[in-house]
Coordinates of C-alpha atoms in Angstrom, one line a residue:
M1 CA 25.6 14.9 -6.7
N2 CA 27.6 12.7 -4.4
F3 CA 25.4 10.8 -1.9
S4 CA 23.9 7.5 -1.1
L5 CA 20.2 7.0 -0.5
I6 CA 21.1 4.1 1.7
N7 CA 23.2 6.6 3.9
I8 CA 20.0 8.7 4.1
S9 CA 18.5 6.0 6.2
S10 CA 21.1 6.5 9.0
H11 CA 19.9 10.1 9.3
T12 CA 16.1 9.3 9.2
N13 CA 13.8 6.7 10.2
L14 CA 13.3 5.4 6.5
D15 CA 14.0 1.7 6.1
Q16 CA 16.8 0.5 3.8
I17 CA 14.7 -1.8 1.8
F18 CA 12.3 1.1 1.2
L19 CA 15.1 3.3 0.0
K20 CA 16.5 0.6 -2.2
R21 CA 13.1 0.5 -4.0
F22 CA 13.6 4.2 -5.0
L23 CA 16.9 3.3 -6.5
K24 CA 15.4 0.3 -8.3
V25 CA 12.5 2.1 -9.9
S26 CA 14.9 4.9 -10.9
E27 CA 17.2 2.5 -12.7
N28 CA 19.8 3.0 -9.9
D29 CA 20.1 6.7 -10.8
P30 CA 20.7 8.5 -7.4
T31 CA 19.5 11.8 -8.7
K32 CA 16.2 10.3 -10.0
A33 CA 15.8 8.3 -6.8
L34 CA 16.3 11.3 -4.6
N35 CA 13.8 13.4 -6.7
L36 CA 11.2 10.5 -6.5
L37 CA 11.9 10.2 -2.7
I38 CA 11.3 14.0 -2.3
S39 CA 8.1 13.9 -4.4
N40 CA 6.9 10.9 -2.2
L41 CA 7.6 12.8 1.0
K42 CA 5.9 16.0 -0.2
L43 CA 2.8 14.1 -1.1
R44 CA 2.8 12.5 2.3
K45 CA 3.2 16.0 3.8
T46 CA 0.3 17.5 1.9
A47 CA -2.0 14.5 2.3
R48 CA -1.8 14.2 6.2
H49 CA -5.2 12.6 6.5
V50 CA -3.9 9.6 4.6
F51 CA -0.3 9.4 5.8
S52 CA -0.4 10.6 9.4
D53 CA -1.8 9.1 12.6
R54 CA -0.8 5.6 11.6
D55 CA 0.6 4.2 14.9
V56 CA -1.0 0.8 14.9
M57 CA -1.1 0.9 18.7
S58 CA -3.0 4.2 18.9
D59 CA -6.5 4.3 20.0
K60 CA -7.6 5.8 16.6
I61 CA -6.2 2.9 14.6
Q62 CA -7.2 0.3 17.1
N63 CA -10.8 1.6 16.9
L64 CA -10.6 1.6 13.1
C65 CA -9.6 -2.0 13.4
K66 CA -12.4 -2.8 15.6
I67 CA -14.8 -1.3 13.2
S68 CA -13.2 -2.9 10.1
W69 CA -12.7 -6.5 11.3
V70 CA -15.5 -9.0 11.5
K71 CA -15.8 -12.6 12.7
L72 CA -15.9 -15.4 10.3
P73 CA -18.6 -17.9 11.4
E74 CA -17.0 -20.8 9.5
F75 CA -13.8 -20.5 11.5
S76 CA -12.8 -20.3 15.1
S77 CA -13.9 -17.2 17.0
N78 CA -10.3 -15.9 17.1
F79 CA -10.0 -15.8 13.2
T80 CA -11.0 -12.5 11.6
K81 CA -10.8 -10.8 8.2
L82 CA -10.9 -7.3 7.0
S83 CA -14.5 -6.5 6.3
F84 CA -14.3 -3.7 3.7
S85 CA -11.1 -4.6 1.8
Q86 CA -8.3 -7.1 1.8
Y87 CA -4.8 -6.3 0.6
I88 CA -2.7 -9.6 0.2
P89 CA 0.8 -9.7 -1.2
L90 CA 1.8 -13.1 -2.4
P91 CA 5.0 -14.5 -0.9
K92 CA 6.9 -15.4 -4.1
L93 CA 7.7 -13.6 -7.3
T94 CA 6.6 -14.7 -10.7
K95 CA 9.0 -16.1 -13.2
E96 CA 9.2 -12.5 -14.7
N97 CA 10.3 -11.2 -11.3
F98 CA 7.0 -9.5 -10.6
K99 CA 5.3 -9.2 -7.2
I100 CA 1.6 -10.1 -7.3
T101 CA -0.8 -8.4 -4.8
L102 CA -4.5 -9.4 -4.5
I103 CA -7.1 -6.8 -3.6
R104 CA -10.6 -7.7 -2.9
Y105 CA -13.8 -6.6 -1.3
P106 CA -15.1 -9.6 0.7
T107 CA -18.5 -8.1 1.2
S108 CA -20.9 -5.9 -0.9
D109 CA -22.1 -4.2 2.3
T110 CA -21.2 -0.5 1.7
A111 CA -22.1 0.3 5.3
L112 CA -18.7 -1.1 6.1
F113 CA -16.8 0.7 3.3
N114 CA -15.3 4.1 4.1
A115 CA -13.1 5.3 1.1
N116 CA -10.8 7.4 3.4
D117 CA -10.3 4.6 5.9
A118 CA -9.9 2.0 3.0
T119 CA -7.2 4.3 1.4
K120 CA -5.4 4.9 4.6
M121 CA -5.4 1.1 5.6
C122 CA -4.2 0.3 2.0
M123 CA -1.4 2.8 2.1
M124 CA -0.4 1.5 5.6
S125 CA -0.4 -2.0 4.2
H126 CA 1.6 -1.0 1.1
D127 CA 4.2 0.9 3.2
A128 CA 4.7 -2.1 5.4
R129 CA 5.0 -4.3 2.3
C130 CA 7.6 -2.0 0.9
A131 CA 9.7 -2.3 3.9
L132 CA 9.8 -6.1 3.5
P133 CA 11.7 -8.2 1.0
D134 CA 9.7 -9.2 -2.1
D135 CA 10.8 -12.8 -2.0
D136 CA 10.4 -14.7 1.2
E137 CA 13.2 -17.1 0.1
N138 CA 15.8 -14.6 -1.2
H139 CA 15.7 -11.2 0.8
D140 CA 18.2 -9.5 -1.5
V141 CA 15.8 -9.6 -4.6
L142 CA 13.5 -6.8 -5.3
A143 CA 10.7 -7.2 -7.8
D144 CA 11.0 -5.7 -11.2
G145 CA 7.3 -4.7 -11.1
E146 CA 4.0 -4.9 -9.2
V147 CA 0.9 -6.6 -10.6
L148 CA -2.3 -5.7 -8.8
V149 CA -5.1 -8.1 -9.2
M150 CA -8.4 -6.8 -8.1
D151 CA -11.4 -9.1 -7.3
M152 CA -14.3 -6.8 -8.1
N153 CA -16.9 -9.5 -7.4
N154 CA -18.5 -7.6 -4.4
Y155 CA -17.6 -4.1 -5.6
T156 CA -20.8 -2.2 -6.3
F157 CA -21.9 1.1 -7.7
R158 CA -22.3 2.2 -4.2
H159 CA -18.6 1.6 -3.5
F160 CA -17.8 3.6 -6.6
F161 CA -20.2 6.4 -5.3
E162 CA -18.5 6.3 -1.9
A163 CA -15.1 6.7 -3.5
V164 CA -16.3 9.5 -5.9
K165 CA -17.7 11.5 -2.7
N166 CA -14.0 11.3 -1.5
M167 CA -12.4 12.3 -4.9
A168 CA -9.6 14.1 -3.2
T169 CA -8.6 11.0 -1.3
A170 CA -9.0 9.0 -4.6
N171 CA -6.7 11.4 -6.3
I172 CA -4.0 11.1 -3.7
F173 CA -4.2 7.3 -4.0
S174 CA -3.9 7.6 -7.8
K175 CA -1.0 10.2 -7.6
Y176 CA 0.8 8.0 -5.1
S177 CA 0.5 4.7 -7.0
E178 CA 1.2 6.2 -10.4
D179 CA 3.8 8.9 -9.7
V180 CA 5.6 8.7 -6.4
A181 CA 5.4 5.1 -5.1
P182 CA 8.8 3.2 -5.1
V183 CA 7.3 0.4 -7.3
T184 CA 6.7 0.0 -10.9
L185 CA 3.2 -1.0 -11.8
R186 CA 2.8 -3.7 -14.6
Q187 CA -0.1 -4.6 -16.7
S188 CA -0.8 -8.2 -17.5

């Protein structure tokens, strides 16, 4: 097979850094990378409720943001935070060349938690992060793996129950992160 994943980006709207990640996790094997990319795109096509209607300027996403962002009383009135979950990639890599991402639930109020919306927002954040360099100082470096650190302090059984009610969406998230994401998850 004679092709370049990077050349694919000139024929699609896929970002070059995003495509380089497929090569990286496929040990620079173009055939494996293409198969992973195709699997990724197939999942996106079948899971439209998670991967479509993601224009941040659209009324739907703007309304979701209005619902999901709350004011912090201890800061100025212009400072906000995500009320049902936060997805925070740290700006530098570890000495092992891993990217650390913090995920937390800042409130235990399950009325603010919608598993489908949380998954969609998490996937949007992850896609945006995958289009950016892993190291803010050296843009040519891609991480050798991802370490997700979850702060479960405010995660309750009701959050779990809400996620279980949306098992199809939970399965999509699991399939994406374990099988078709252009990252390698690491355990620590």
